[in-house]
Amino acid sequence: MPVEEPRTATAAGAVQLPEVAGSAEAGTAETRGRPGQAGRALGPVALVVAGGLSVQFGSAVAVLLMPRTGALGVVSIRLVLAAIVLLVVCRPTLRGHSRADWGTVIAFGTVLAAMNGLFYQSADRIPLGAAVTLEVLGPLTLSVIVSRRLVNVLWAVLALGGVLLLSGGGFDRLDPVGAAFALSAGAMWAAYIIFSARTGRRFPQADGLALAMAVGALLALPLGVAESGSKLLVPSTLGLGLAVALMSSVLPYTLELLALRRLPSSTFAVLMSLEPAIAAAAGFLVLSQALSGTDALAIALVIVASMGAVRTQVGGRSARAGK
């Protein structure tokens, strides 16, 4: 199963993304309650799912790259190239931001570097499926903590059952260091959700993400150079690294940042439980990794939980719109 892990066309295209996402809370009273309201409410959900697909299929490329550069090398190439792409496309301004804005960006960048570094260290020590499953516990725990509705807790519990099945019952045989790295990566994933939402509120478009990615790249690069040295500059390695950066960082992080402007953190965290299911599908299609019956059941549980979270989100907004 592959590991967890843009605006590359034009700025005009990127500007349209928030409009696609829509906001169930925005708009005039005349537009609320119309038939298209549910479709606009589903916009942020579509962004999250698209980001998950990009992450996991991009991770198949990362699997090919890791033997060349090591775990820290993959992280440094991924973040550096993603930062370059985002900075060129977004061209964020460095002026006019408060101290709190910069504090949020630095925290977000630190979380990005830590999340990716910890996860790849985990994947280097324990089976990939178990690493993804342990990491997903972070967003699921967040969904339970911040949710104000009992039904969201139930969906999170169902999703947790699915991701536990994906572990194949092997947690008792895991390298304790690798498991600790995965759990730590999960905690950083939960922090990523929080700081991505805060960054999206403080900066226009994906400007905050571009700046945070630059911070993460600066933190990760020395570790990657220390581990891999000149191997990072091999042309074929850079080509694969660019593919990983675009598919696993630039596109999904941008989509998730935009989605978090419209989607509660609790619902977003439950939707993140789709990641192991998407990873299993990517492993089957790209890496020819067969799915067992237990894997199929786990995927079904996760998808049902995610669909339930979506229905709860859209149904709640439709009910408020009808009042």
PDB file of C-alpha atoms in Angstrom:
ATOM      1  CA  MET A   1       0.000   0.000   0.000  1.00  0.00           C
ATOM      2  CA  PRO A   2       1.447   3.408  -0.899  1.00  0.00           C
ATOM      3  CA  VAL A   3       2.316   5.945   1.709  1.00  0.00           C
ATOM      4  CA  GLU A   4       0.493   8.986   2.817  1.00  0.00           C
ATOM      5  CA  GLU A   5       1.244  11.854   1.409  1.00  0.00           C
ATOM      6  CA  PRO A   6      -1.945  23.057  -7.743  1.00  0.00           C
ATOM      7  CA  ARG A   7      -1.894  25.420  -8.802  1.00  0.00           C
ATOM      8  CA  THR A   8       0.473  24.593 -11.667  1.00  0.00           C
ATOM      9  CA  ALA A   9      -1.528  25.987 -14.535  1.00  0.00           C
ATOM     10  CA  THR A  10      -2.474  29.623 -14.147  1.00  0.00           C
ATOM     11  CA  ALA A  11      -3.299  31.901 -11.302  1.00  0.00           C
ATOM     12  CA  ALA A  12      -6.699  32.501 -12.827  1.00  0.00           C
ATOM     13  CA  GLY A  13      -7.533  28.834 -12.640  1.00  0.00           C
ATOM     14  CA  ALA A  14      -6.524  28.737  -9.014  1.00  0.00           C
ATOM     15  CA  VAL A  15      -8.711  31.675  -8.182  1.00  0.00           C
ATOM     16  CA  GLN A  16     -11.715  29.730  -9.396  1.00  0.00           C
ATOM     17  CA  LEU A  17     -11.190  26.883  -6.959  1.00  0.00           C
ATOM     18  CA  PRO A  18     -12.813  28.554  -3.958  1.00  0.00           C
ATOM     19  CA  GLU A  19     -15.824  29.342  -6.137  1.00  0.00           C
ATOM     20  CA  VAL A  20     -16.143  25.678  -7.017  1.00  0.00           C
ATOM     21  CA  ALA A  21     -15.950  24.796  -3.357  1.00  0.00           C
ATOM     22  CA  GLY A  22     -18.665  27.257  -2.504  1.00  0.00           C
ATOM     23  CA  SER A  23     -19.820  28.108   0.984  1.00  0.00           C
ATOM     24  CA  ALA A  24     -23.039  26.895   2.509  1.00  0.00           C
ATOM     25  CA  GLU A  25     -22.858  29.718   4.985  1.00  0.00           C
ATOM     26  CA  ALA A  26     -22.254  32.493   2.435  1.00  0.00           C
ATOM     27  CA  GLY A  27     -24.613  34.102  -0.032  1.00  0.00           C
ATOM     28  CA  THR A  28     -27.829  35.994   0.234  1.00  0.00           C
ATOM     29  CA  ALA A  29     -31.057  34.787   1.745  1.00  0.00           C
ATOM     30  CA  GLU A  30     -32.526  34.505  -1.741  1.00  0.00           C
ATOM     31  CA  THR A  31     -29.946  31.935  -2.853  1.00  0.00           C
ATOM     32  CA  ARG A  32     -30.167  29.716   0.205  1.00  0.00           C
ATOM     33  CA  GLY A  33     -32.327  26.641   0.075  1.00  0.00           C
ATOM     34  CA  ARG A  34     -32.221  26.322  -3.716  1.00  0.00           C
ATOM     35  CA  PRO A  35     -31.685  22.875  -5.304  1.00  0.00           C
ATOM     36  CA  GLY A  36     -28.062  23.696  -6.123  1.00  0.00           C
ATOM     37  CA  GLN A  37     -27.264  24.293  -2.454  1.00  0.00           C
ATOM     38  CA  ALA A  38     -26.454  20.657  -1.729  1.00  0.00           C
ATOM     39  CA  GLY A  39     -24.140  20.560  -4.736  1.00  0.00           C
ATOM     40  CA  ARG A  40     -22.251  23.605  -3.490  1.00  0.00           C
ATOM     41  CA  ALA A  41     -22.013  22.052  -0.029  1.00  0.00           C
ATOM     42  CA  LEU A  42     -20.446  18.962  -1.583  1.00  0.00           C
ATOM     43  CA  GLY A  43     -17.738  21.111  -3.220  1.00  0.00           C
ATOM     44  CA  PRO A  44     -15.327  21.030  -0.250  1.00  0.00           C
ATOM     45  CA  VAL A  45     -15.847  17.278   0.075  1.00  0.00           C
ATOM     46  CA  ALA A  46     -14.884  16.816  -3.577  1.00  0.00           C
ATOM     47  CA  LEU A  47     -11.722  18.833  -2.963  1.00  0.00           C
ATOM     48  CA  VAL A  48     -10.741  16.584  -0.046  1.00  0.00           C
ATOM     49  CA  VAL A  49     -11.354  13.379  -2.030  1.00  0.00           C
ATOM     50  CA  ALA A  50      -9.405  14.714  -5.027  1.00  0.00           C
ATOM     51  CA  GLY A  51      -6.546  15.590  -2.707  1.00  0.00           C
ATOM     52  CA  GLY A  52      -6.551  12.079  -1.272  1.00  0.00           C
ATOM     53  CA  LEU A  53      -6.398  10.525  -4.724  1.00  0.00           C
ATOM     54  CA  SER A  54      -3.469  12.732  -5.673  1.00  0.00           C
ATOM     55  CA  VAL A  55      -1.630  11.960  -2.429  1.00  0.00           C
ATOM     56  CA  GLN A  56      -1.855   8.210  -2.687  1.00  0.00           C
ATOM     57  CA  PHE A  57      -1.131   7.812  -6.375  1.00  0.00           C
ATOM     58  CA  GLY A  58       1.763  10.225  -5.996  1.00  0.00           C
ATOM     59  CA  SER A  59       2.978   8.028  -3.188  1.00  0.00           C
ATOM     60  CA  ALA A  60       3.426   5.171  -5.631  1.00  0.00           C
ATOM     61  CA  VAL A  61       6.127   7.309  -7.249  1.00  0.00           C
ATOM     62  CA  ALA A  62       7.652   7.983  -3.817  1.00  0.00           C
ATOM     63  CA  VAL A  63       7.979   4.230  -3.276  1.00  0.00           C
ATOM     64  CA  LEU A  64      10.207   4.113  -6.372  1.00  0.00           C
ATOM     65  CA  LEU A  65      12.251   7.081  -5.183  1.00  0.00           C
ATOM     66  CA  MET A  66      12.970   6.082  -1.586  1.00  0.00           C
ATOM     67  CA  PRO A  67      15.656   3.431  -2.396  1.00  0.00           C
ATOM     68  CA  ARG A  68      17.647   6.124  -4.199  1.00  0.00           C
ATOM     69  CA  THR A  69      17.619   8.843  -1.566  1.00  0.00           C
ATOM     70  CA  GLY A  70      16.448   7.399   1.738  1.00  0.00           C
ATOM     71  CA  ALA A  71      13.470   8.601   3.757  1.00  0.00           C
ATOM     72  CA  LEU A  72      14.836  12.037   4.643  1.00  0.00           C
ATOM     73  CA  GLY A  73      16.028  12.568   1.094  1.00  0.00           C
ATOM     74  CA  VAL A  74      12.521  11.966  -0.255  1.00  0.00           C
ATOM     75  CA  VAL A  75      11.087  14.437   2.251  1.00  0.00           C
ATOM     76  CA  SER A  76      13.609  17.154   1.404  1.00  0.00           C
ATOM     77  CA  ILE A  77      13.184  16.803  -2.380  1.00  0.00           C
ATOM     78  CA  ARG A  78       9.418  16.732  -2.049  1.00  0.00           C
ATOM     79  CA  LEU A  79       9.185  19.841   0.114  1.00  0.00           C
ATOM     80  CA  VAL A  80      11.869  21.867  -1.691  1.00  0.00           C
ATOM     81  CA  LEU A  81      10.421  21.301  -5.163  1.00  0.00           C
ATOM     82  CA  ALA A  82       6.861  21.825  -3.904  1.00  0.00           C
ATOM     83  CA  ALA A  83       7.932  25.098  -2.295  1.00  0.00           C
ATOM     84  CA  ILE A  84       9.564  26.303  -5.515  1.00  0.00           C
ATOM     85  CA  VAL A  85       6.445  25.515  -7.562  1.00  0.00           C
ATOM     86  CA  LEU A  86       4.098  27.190  -5.092  1.00  0.00           C
ATOM     87  CA  LEU A  87       6.266  30.279  -4.689  1.00  0.00           C
ATOM     88  CA  VAL A  88       6.539  30.738  -8.462  1.00  0.00           C
ATOM     89  CA  VAL A  89       2.817  30.227  -9.075  1.00  0.00           C
ATOM     90  CA  CYS A  90       1.428  32.099  -6.063  1.00  0.00           C
ATOM     91  CA  ARG A  91       4.070  34.830  -5.781  1.00  0.00           C
ATOM     92  CA  PRO A  92       2.981  35.608  -2.223  1.00  0.00           C
ATOM     93  CA  THR A  93       3.743  39.043  -0.859  1.00  0.00           C
ATOM     94  CA  LEU A  94       5.968  39.297   2.188  1.00  0.00           C
ATOM     95  CA  ARG A  95       4.546  42.624   3.315  1.00  0.00           C
ATOM     96  CA  GLY A  96       1.384  43.535   5.130  1.00  0.00           C
ATOM     97  CA  HIS A  97       1.244  40.473   7.396  1.00  0.00           C
ATOM     98  CA  SER A  98       0.968  40.629  11.170  1.00  0.00           C
ATOM     99  CA  ARG A  99       3.170  38.847  13.664  1.00  0.00           C
ATOM    100  CA  ALA A 100       0.339  36.386  14.260  1.00  0.00           C
ATOM    101  CA  ASP A 101       0.175  35.668  10.514  1.00  0.00           C
ATOM    102  CA  TRP A 102       3.866  34.837  10.395  1.00  0.00           C
ATOM    103  CA  GLY A 103       3.594  32.755  13.547  1.00  0.00           C
ATOM    104  CA  THR A 104       0.860  30.692  11.916  1.00  0.00           C
ATOM    105  CA  VAL A 105       2.917  30.190   8.752  1.00  0.00           C
ATOM    106  CA  ILE A 106       6.017  29.126  10.669  1.00  0.00           C
ATOM    107  CA  ALA A 107       3.991  26.701  12.782  1.00  0.00           C
ATOM    108  CA  PHE A 108       2.307  25.292   9.667  1.00  0.00           C
ATOM    109  CA  GLY A 109       5.650  24.834   7.896  1.00  0.00           C
ATOM    110  CA  THR A 110       7.166  23.124  10.923  1.00  0.00           C
ATOM    111  CA  VAL A 111       4.205  20.748  11.081  1.00  0.00           C
ATOM    112  CA  LEU A 112       4.538  19.956   7.351  1.00  0.00           C
ATOM    113  CA  ALA A 113       8.198  19.043   7.730  1.00  0.00           C
ATOM    114  CA  ALA A 114       7.618  17.013  10.899  1.00  0.00           C
ATOM    115  CA  MET A 115       4.579  15.153   9.546  1.00  0.00           C
ATOM    116  CA  ASN A 116       6.363  14.000   6.405  1.00  0.00           C
ATOM    117  CA  GLY A 117       9.673  13.252   8.090  1.00  0.00           C
ATOM    118  CA  LEU A 118       8.095  11.174  10.856  1.00  0.00           C
ATOM    119  CA  PHE A 119       5.917   9.216   8.477  1.00  0.00           C
ATOM    120  CA  TYR A 120       8.714   8.258   6.108  1.00  0.00           C
ATOM    121  CA  GLN A 121      10.837   7.191   9.065  1.00  0.00           C
ATOM    122  CA  SER A 122       7.937   4.973  10.119  1.00  0.00           C
ATOM    123  CA  ALA A 123       7.470   3.522   6.633  1.00  0.00           C
ATOM    124  CA  ASP A 124      11.175   2.636   6.638  1.00  0.00           C
ATOM    125  CA  ARG A 125      10.698   0.440   9.731  1.00  0.00           C
ATOM    126  CA  ILE A 126       7.205  -1.090   9.658  1.00  0.00           C
ATOM    127  CA  PRO A 127       4.805  -2.333   6.956  1.00  0.00           C
ATOM    128  CA  LEU A 128       3.246   0.474   4.972  1.00  0.00           C
ATOM    129  CA  GLY A 129      -0.357  -0.518   5.694  1.00  0.00           C
ATOM    130  CA  ALA A 130       0.258  -0.501   9.435  1.00  0.00           C
ATOM    131  CA  ALA A 131       2.049   2.848   9.215  1.00  0.00           C
ATOM    132  CA  VAL A 132      -0.854   4.470   7.352  1.00  0.00           C
ATOM    133  CA  THR A 133      -3.362   2.951   9.768  1.00  0.00           C
ATOM    134  CA  LEU A 134      -1.544   4.237  12.844  1.00  0.00           C
ATOM    135  CA  GLU A 135      -1.122   7.672  11.308  1.00  0.00           C
ATOM    136  CA  VAL A 136      -4.830   8.001  10.529  1.00  0.00           C
ATOM    137  CA  LEU A 137      -5.552   7.670  14.251  1.00  0.00           C
ATOM    138  CA  GLY A 138      -4.442  11.296  14.611  1.00  0.00           C
ATOM    139  CA  PRO A 139      -7.198  12.849  12.432  1.00  0.00           C
ATOM    140  CA  LEU A 140      -9.766  10.434  13.834  1.00  0.00           C
ATOM    141  CA  THR A 141      -8.923  11.446  17.384  1.00  0.00           C
ATOM    142  CA  LEU A 142      -9.215  15.090  16.371  1.00  0.00           C
ATOM    143  CA  SER A 143     -12.658  14.472  14.898  1.00  0.00           C
ATOM    144  CA  VAL A 144     -13.866  13.050  18.214  1.00  0.00           C
ATOM    145  CA  ILE A 145     -12.349  15.877  20.254  1.00  0.00           C
ATOM    146  CA  VAL A 146     -13.715  18.804  18.250  1.00  0.00           C
ATOM    147  CA  SER A 147     -17.048  17.321  17.160  1.00  0.00           C
ATOM    148  CA  ARG A 148     -20.166  18.712  18.808  1.00  0.00           C
ATOM    149  CA  ARG A 149     -22.533  16.094  17.413  1.00  0.00           C
ATOM    150  CA  LEU A 150     -22.772  12.523  18.652  1.00  0.00           C
ATOM    151  CA  VAL A 151     -23.311  11.170  15.148  1.00  0.00           C
ATOM    152  CA  ASN A 152     -19.856  12.410  14.093  1.00  0.00           C
ATOM    153  CA  VAL A 153     -18.342  10.439  16.944  1.00  0.00           C
ATOM    154  CA  LEU A 154     -20.144   7.317  15.708  1.00  0.00           C
ATOM    155  CA  TRP A 155     -18.842   7.809  12.168  1.00  0.00           C
ATOM    156  CA  ALA A 156     -15.323   8.257  13.540  1.00  0.00           C
ATOM    157  CA  VAL A 157     -15.609   5.013  15.529  1.00  0.00           C
ATOM    158  CA  LEU A 158     -16.775   3.140  12.428  1.00  0.00           C
ATOM    159  CA  ALA A 159     -13.902   4.561  10.389  1.00  0.00           C
ATOM    160  CA  LEU A 160     -11.489   3.587  13.157  1.00  0.00           C
ATOM    161  CA  GLY A 161     -12.732   0.018  12.944  1.00  0.00           C
ATOM    162  CA  GLY A 162     -11.963   0.048   9.231  1.00  0.00           C
ATOM    163  CA  VAL A 163      -8.443   1.361   9.547  1.00  0.00           C
ATOM    164  CA  LEU A 164      -7.713  -1.129  12.337  1.00  0.00           C
ATOM    165  CA  LEU A 165      -8.762  -3.941  10.024  1.00  0.00           C
ATOM    166  CA  LEU A 166      -6.292  -2.615   7.454  1.00  0.00           C
ATOM    167  CA  SER A 167      -3.513  -3.283   9.958  1.00  0.00           C
ATOM    168  CA  GLY A 168      -4.156  -6.998   9.571  1.00  0.00           C
ATOM    169  CA  GLY A 169      -3.922  -7.497  13.315  1.00  0.00           C
ATOM    170  CA  GLY A 170      -0.183  -6.989  13.243  1.00  0.00           C
ATOM    171  CA  PHE A 171       0.278  -4.166  15.733  1.00  0.00           C
ATOM    172  CA  ASP A 172       1.683  -6.555  18.324  1.00  0.00           C
ATOM    173  CA  ARG A 173       4.489  -7.510  15.942  1.00  0.00           C
ATOM    174  CA  LEU A 174       5.504  -3.992  14.924  1.00  0.00           C
ATOM    175  CA  ASP A 175       8.878  -2.401  15.548  1.00  0.00           C
ATOM    176  CA  PRO A 176       8.085  -0.138  18.538  1.00  0.00           C
ATOM    177  CA  VAL A 177      10.247   2.685  17.135  1.00  0.00           C
ATOM    178  CA  GLY A 178       8.464   2.536  13.782  1.00  0.00           C
ATOM    179  CA  ALA A 179       5.060   2.479  15.483  1.00  0.00           C
ATOM    180  CA  ALA A 180       6.059   5.480  17.612  1.00  0.00           C
ATOM    181  CA  PHE A 181       7.075   7.379  14.480  1.00  0.00           C
ATOM    182  CA  ALA A 182       3.708   6.576  12.867  1.00  0.00           C
ATOM    183  CA  LEU A 183       1.722   7.706  15.900  1.00  0.00           C
ATOM    184  CA  SER A 184       3.796  10.888  16.065  1.00  0.00           C
ATOM    185  CA  ALA A 185       3.103  11.490  12.376  1.00  0.00           C
ATOM    186  CA  GLY A 186      -0.595  11.081  13.153  1.00  0.00           C
ATOM    187  CA  ALA A 187      -0.368  13.759  15.832  1.00  0.00           C
ATOM    188  CA  MET A 188       1.312  16.040  13.292  1.00  0.00           C
ATOM    189  CA  TRP A 189      -1.443  15.226  10.798  1.00  0.00           C
ATOM    190  CA  ALA A 190      -4.028  16.444  13.296  1.00  0.00           C
ATOM    191  CA  ALA A 191      -1.952  19.586  13.828  1.00  0.00           C
ATOM    192  CA  TYR A 192      -1.722  19.983  10.043  1.00  0.00           C
ATOM    193  CA  ILE A 193      -5.528  20.090   9.831  1.00  0.00           C
ATOM    194  CA  ILE A 194      -5.687  22.822  12.446  1.00  0.00           C
ATOM    195  CA  PHE A 195      -2.902  25.016  11.064  1.00  0.00           C
ATOM    196  CA  SER A 196      -3.976  24.540   7.456  1.00  0.00           C
ATOM    197  CA  ALA A 197      -7.398  25.933   8.370  1.00  0.00           C
ATOM    198  CA  ARG A 198      -5.848  28.859  10.254  1.00  0.00           C
ATOM    199  CA  THR A 199      -3.482  29.628   7.383  1.00  0.00           C
ATOM    200  CA  GLY A 200      -6.333  29.526   4.886  1.00  0.00           C
ATOM    201  CA  ARG A 201      -8.233  32.107   6.924  1.00  0.00           C
ATOM    202  CA  ARG A 202      -5.273  34.475   7.266  1.00  0.00           C
ATOM    203  CA  PHE A 203      -3.876  34.407   3.724  1.00  0.00           C
ATOM    204  CA  PRO A 204      -5.566  34.743   0.309  1.00  0.00           C
ATOM    205  CA  GLN A 205      -5.633  31.822  -2.122  1.00  0.00           C
ATOM    206  CA  ALA A 206      -2.687  29.481  -1.427  1.00  0.00           C
ATOM    207  CA  ASP A 207      -0.210  32.215  -0.439  1.00  0.00           C
ATOM    208  CA  GLY A 208       0.051  30.995   3.136  1.00  0.00           C
ATOM    209  CA  LEU A 209       0.620  27.431   1.962  1.00  0.00           C
ATOM    210  CA  ALA A 210       3.441  28.572  -0.326  1.00  0.00           C
ATOM    211  CA  LEU A 211       5.169  30.390   2.524  1.00  0.00           C
ATOM    212  CA  ALA A 212       4.648  27.471   4.919  1.00  0.00           C
ATOM    213  CA  MET A 213       6.029  25.033   2.363  1.00  0.00           C
ATOM    214  CA  ALA A 214       9.136  27.191   2.068  1.00  0.00           C
ATOM    215  CA  VAL A 215       9.553  27.047   5.856  1.00  0.00           C
ATOM    216  CA  GLY A 216       9.154  23.259   5.807  1.00  0.00           C
ATOM    217  CA  ALA A 217      11.667  22.936   2.956  1.00  0.00           C
ATOM    218  CA  LEU A 218      14.262  24.983   4.837  1.00  0.00           C
ATOM    219  CA  LEU A 219      13.850  22.722   7.863  1.00  0.00           C
ATOM    220  CA  ALA A 220      13.974  19.448   5.903  1.00  0.00           C
ATOM    221  CA  LEU A 221      16.751  20.221   3.407  1.00  0.00           C
ATOM    222  CA  PRO A 222      19.733  19.993   5.799  1.00  0.00           C
ATOM    223  CA  LEU A 223      18.562  16.563   6.992  1.00  0.00           C
ATOM    224  CA  GLY A 224      18.121  15.326   3.422  1.00  0.00           C
ATOM    225  CA  VAL A 225      21.555  16.591   2.381  1.00  0.00           C
ATOM    226  CA  ALA A 226      23.149  14.955   5.411  1.00  0.00           C
ATOM    227  CA  GLU A 227      21.564  11.603   4.523  1.00  0.00           C
ATOM    228  CA  SER A 228      21.834  11.561   0.721  1.00  0.00           C
ATOM    229  CA  GLY A 229      24.283  14.280  -0.330  1.00  0.00           C
ATOM    230  CA  SER A 230      24.838  14.542  -4.091  1.00  0.00           C
ATOM    231  CA  LYS A 231      22.326  11.745  -4.791  1.00  0.00           C
ATOM    232  CA  LEU A 232      19.629  14.397  -4.540  1.00  0.00           C
ATOM    233  CA  LEU A 233      20.977  16.097  -7.681  1.00  0.00           C
ATOM    234  CA  VAL A 234      20.767  13.115 -10.053  1.00  0.00           C
ATOM    235  CA  PRO A 235      18.473  14.226 -12.937  1.00  0.00           C
ATOM    236  CA  SER A 236      16.252  11.143 -12.845  1.00  0.00           C
ATOM    237  CA  THR A 237      15.894  11.505  -9.080  1.00  0.00           C
ATOM    238  CA  LEU A 238      14.932  15.157  -9.454  1.00  0.00           C
ATOM    239  CA  GLY A 239      12.358  14.210 -12.104  1.00  0.00           C
ATOM    240  CA  LEU A 240      10.717  11.657  -9.832  1.00  0.00           C
ATOM    241  CA  GLY A 241      10.976  14.082  -6.946  1.00  0.00           C
ATOM    242  CA  LEU A 242       9.120  16.737  -8.921  1.00  0.00           C
ATOM    243  CA  ALA A 243       6.323  14.267  -9.653  1.00  0.00           C
ATOM    244  CA  VAL A 244       6.098  13.414  -5.952  1.00  0.00           C
ATOM    245  CA  ALA A 245       6.123  17.105  -5.014  1.00  0.00           C
ATOM    246  CA  LEU A 246       3.277  17.958  -7.382  1.00  0.00           C
ATOM    247  CA  MET A 247       1.077  14.949  -6.654  1.00  0.00           C
ATOM    248  CA  SER A 248       1.822  14.489  -2.955  1.00  0.00           C
ATOM    249  CA  SER A 249       2.268  18.067  -1.737  1.00  0.00           C
ATOM    250  CA  VAL A 250       1.312  20.913  -4.083  1.00  0.00           C
ATOM    251  CA  LEU A 251      -2.032  19.662  -5.357  1.00  0.00           C
ATOM    252  CA  PRO A 252      -3.458  17.907  -2.269  1.00  0.00           C
ATOM    253  CA  TYR A 253      -2.345  20.526   0.254  1.00  0.00           C
ATOM    254  CA  THR A 254      -3.810  23.287  -1.897  1.00  0.00           C
ATOM    255  CA  LEU A 255      -7.115  21.456  -2.277  1.00  0.00           C
ATOM    256  CA  GLU A 256      -7.287  20.672   1.436  1.00  0.00           C
ATOM    257  CA  LEU A 257      -6.480  24.246   2.424  1.00  0.00           C
ATOM    258  CA  LEU A 258      -9.307  25.503   0.213  1.00  0.00           C
ATOM    259  CA  ALA A 259     -11.667  22.833   1.558  1.00  0.00           C
ATOM    260  CA  LEU A 260     -10.914  23.725   5.169  1.00  0.00           C
ATOM    261  CA  ARG A 261     -12.185  27.252   4.528  1.00  0.00           C
ATOM    262  CA  ARG A 262     -15.657  25.755   4.038  1.00  0.00           C
ATOM    263  CA  LEU A 263     -15.573  22.472   5.965  1.00  0.00           C
ATOM    264  CA  PRO A 264     -15.572  21.917   9.767  1.00  0.00           C
ATOM    265  CA  SER A 265     -12.382  20.317  11.073  1.00  0.00           C
ATOM    266  CA  SER A 266     -14.353  17.395  12.522  1.00  0.00           C
ATOM    267  CA  THR A 267     -15.881  16.436   9.159  1.00  0.00           C
ATOM    268  CA  PHE A 268     -12.557  16.953   7.381  1.00  0.00           C
ATOM    269  CA  ALA A 269     -10.812  14.677   9.878  1.00  0.00           C
ATOM    270  CA  VAL A 270     -13.321  11.873   9.312  1.00  0.00           C
ATOM    271  CA  LEU A 271     -12.935  12.251   5.544  1.00  0.00           C
ATOM    272  CA  MET A 272      -9.213  11.728   6.039  1.00  0.00           C
ATOM    273  CA  SER A 273     -10.082   8.163   6.975  1.00  0.00           C
ATOM    274  CA  LEU A 274     -10.476   7.593   3.230  1.00  0.00           C
ATOM    275  CA  GLU A 275      -6.683   7.713   2.910  1.00  0.00           C
ATOM    276  CA  PRO A 276      -5.995   4.027   3.743  1.00  0.00           C
ATOM    277  CA  ALA A 277      -8.736   2.945   1.320  1.00  0.00           C
ATOM    278  CA  ILE A 278      -7.373   5.112  -1.489  1.00  0.00           C
ATOM    279  CA  ALA A 279      -3.875   3.890  -0.674  1.00  0.00           C
ATOM    280  CA  ALA A 280      -4.984   0.270  -0.996  1.00  0.00           C
ATOM    281  CA  ALA A 281      -6.553   1.015  -4.392  1.00  0.00           C
ATOM    282  CA  ALA A 282      -3.414   2.809  -5.573  1.00  0.00           C
ATOM    283  CA  GLY A 283      -1.284  -0.118  -4.416  1.00  0.00           C
ATOM    284  CA  PHE A 284      -3.454  -2.533  -6.378  1.00  0.00           C
ATOM    285  CA  LEU A 285      -3.554  -0.449  -9.570  1.00  0.00           C
ATOM    286  CA  VAL A 286      -0.008   0.917  -9.633  1.00  0.00           C
ATOM    287  CA  LEU A 287       2.091  -1.537  -7.626  1.00  0.00           C
ATOM    288  CA  SER A 288       0.054  -4.723  -8.244  1.00  0.00           C
ATOM    289  CA  GLN A 289      -0.527  -5.279  -4.539  1.00  0.00           C
ATOM    290  CA  ALA A 290      -3.487  -7.641  -4.162  1.00  0.00           C
ATOM    291  CA  LEU A 291      -6.320  -6.878  -1.748  1.00  0.00           C
ATOM    292  CA  SER A 292      -7.404  -9.508   0.779  1.00  0.00           C
ATOM    293  CA  GLY A 293     -10.969 -10.036   1.923  1.00  0.00           C
ATOM    294  CA  THR A 294     -10.148  -8.273   5.189  1.00  0.00           C
ATOM    295  CA  ASP A 295      -8.771  -5.303   3.269  1.00  0.00           C
ATOM    296  CA  ALA A 296     -11.956  -5.101   1.202  1.00  0.00           C
ATOM    297  CA  LEU A 297     -14.114  -5.162   4.356  1.00  0.00           C
ATOM    298  CA  ALA A 298     -11.958  -2.475   5.958  1.00  0.00           C
ATOM    299  CA  ILE A 299     -12.266  -0.275   2.874  1.00  0.00           C
ATOM    300  CA  ALA A 300     -16.045  -0.719   2.918  1.00  0.00           C
ATOM    301  CA  LEU A 301     -16.248   0.360   6.571  1.00  0.00           C
ATOM    302  CA  VAL A 302     -14.110   3.426   5.930  1.00  0.00           C
ATOM    303  CA  ILE A 303     -16.114   4.467   2.878  1.00  0.00           C
ATOM    304  CA  VAL A 304     -19.424   4.037   4.739  1.00  0.00           C
ATOM    305  CA  ALA A 305     -18.109   6.171   7.601  1.00  0.00           C
ATOM    306  CA  SER A 306     -16.913   8.873   5.225  1.00  0.00           C
ATOM    307  CA  MET A 307     -20.209   8.884   3.323  1.00  0.00           C
ATOM    308  CA  GLY A 308     -22.040   9.174   6.626  1.00  0.00           C
ATOM    309  CA  ALA A 309     -19.922  12.186   7.573  1.00  0.00           C
ATOM    310  CA  VAL A 310     -20.701  13.807   4.223  1.00  0.00           C
ATOM    311  CA  ARG A 311     -24.443  13.198   4.595  1.00  0.00           C
ATOM    312  CA  THR A 312     -24.374  14.620   8.116  1.00  0.00           C
ATOM    313  CA  GLN A 313     -22.513  17.715   6.917  1.00  0.00           C
ATOM    314  CA  VAL A 314     -24.718  18.380   3.885  1.00  0.00           C
ATOM    315  CA  GLY A 315     -27.930  17.483   5.720  1.00  0.00           C
ATOM    316  CA  GLY A 316     -27.101  19.826   8.593  1.00  0.00           C
ATOM    317  CA  ARG A 317     -26.416  22.711   6.235  1.00  0.00           C
ATOM    318  CA  SER A 318     -29.578  22.052   4.213  1.00  0.00           C
ATOM    319  CA  ALA A 319     -31.644  22.050   7.412  1.00  0.00           C
ATOM    320  CA  ARG A 320     -30.166  25.394   8.468  1.00  0.00           C
ATOM    321  CA  ALA A 321     -30.743  26.806   4.996  1.00  0.00           C
ATOM    322  CA  GLY A 322     -34.426  25.821   5.134  1.00  0.00           C
ATOM    323  CA  LYS A 323     -35.041  27.669   8.370  1.00  0.00           C
TER     324      LYS A 323
END
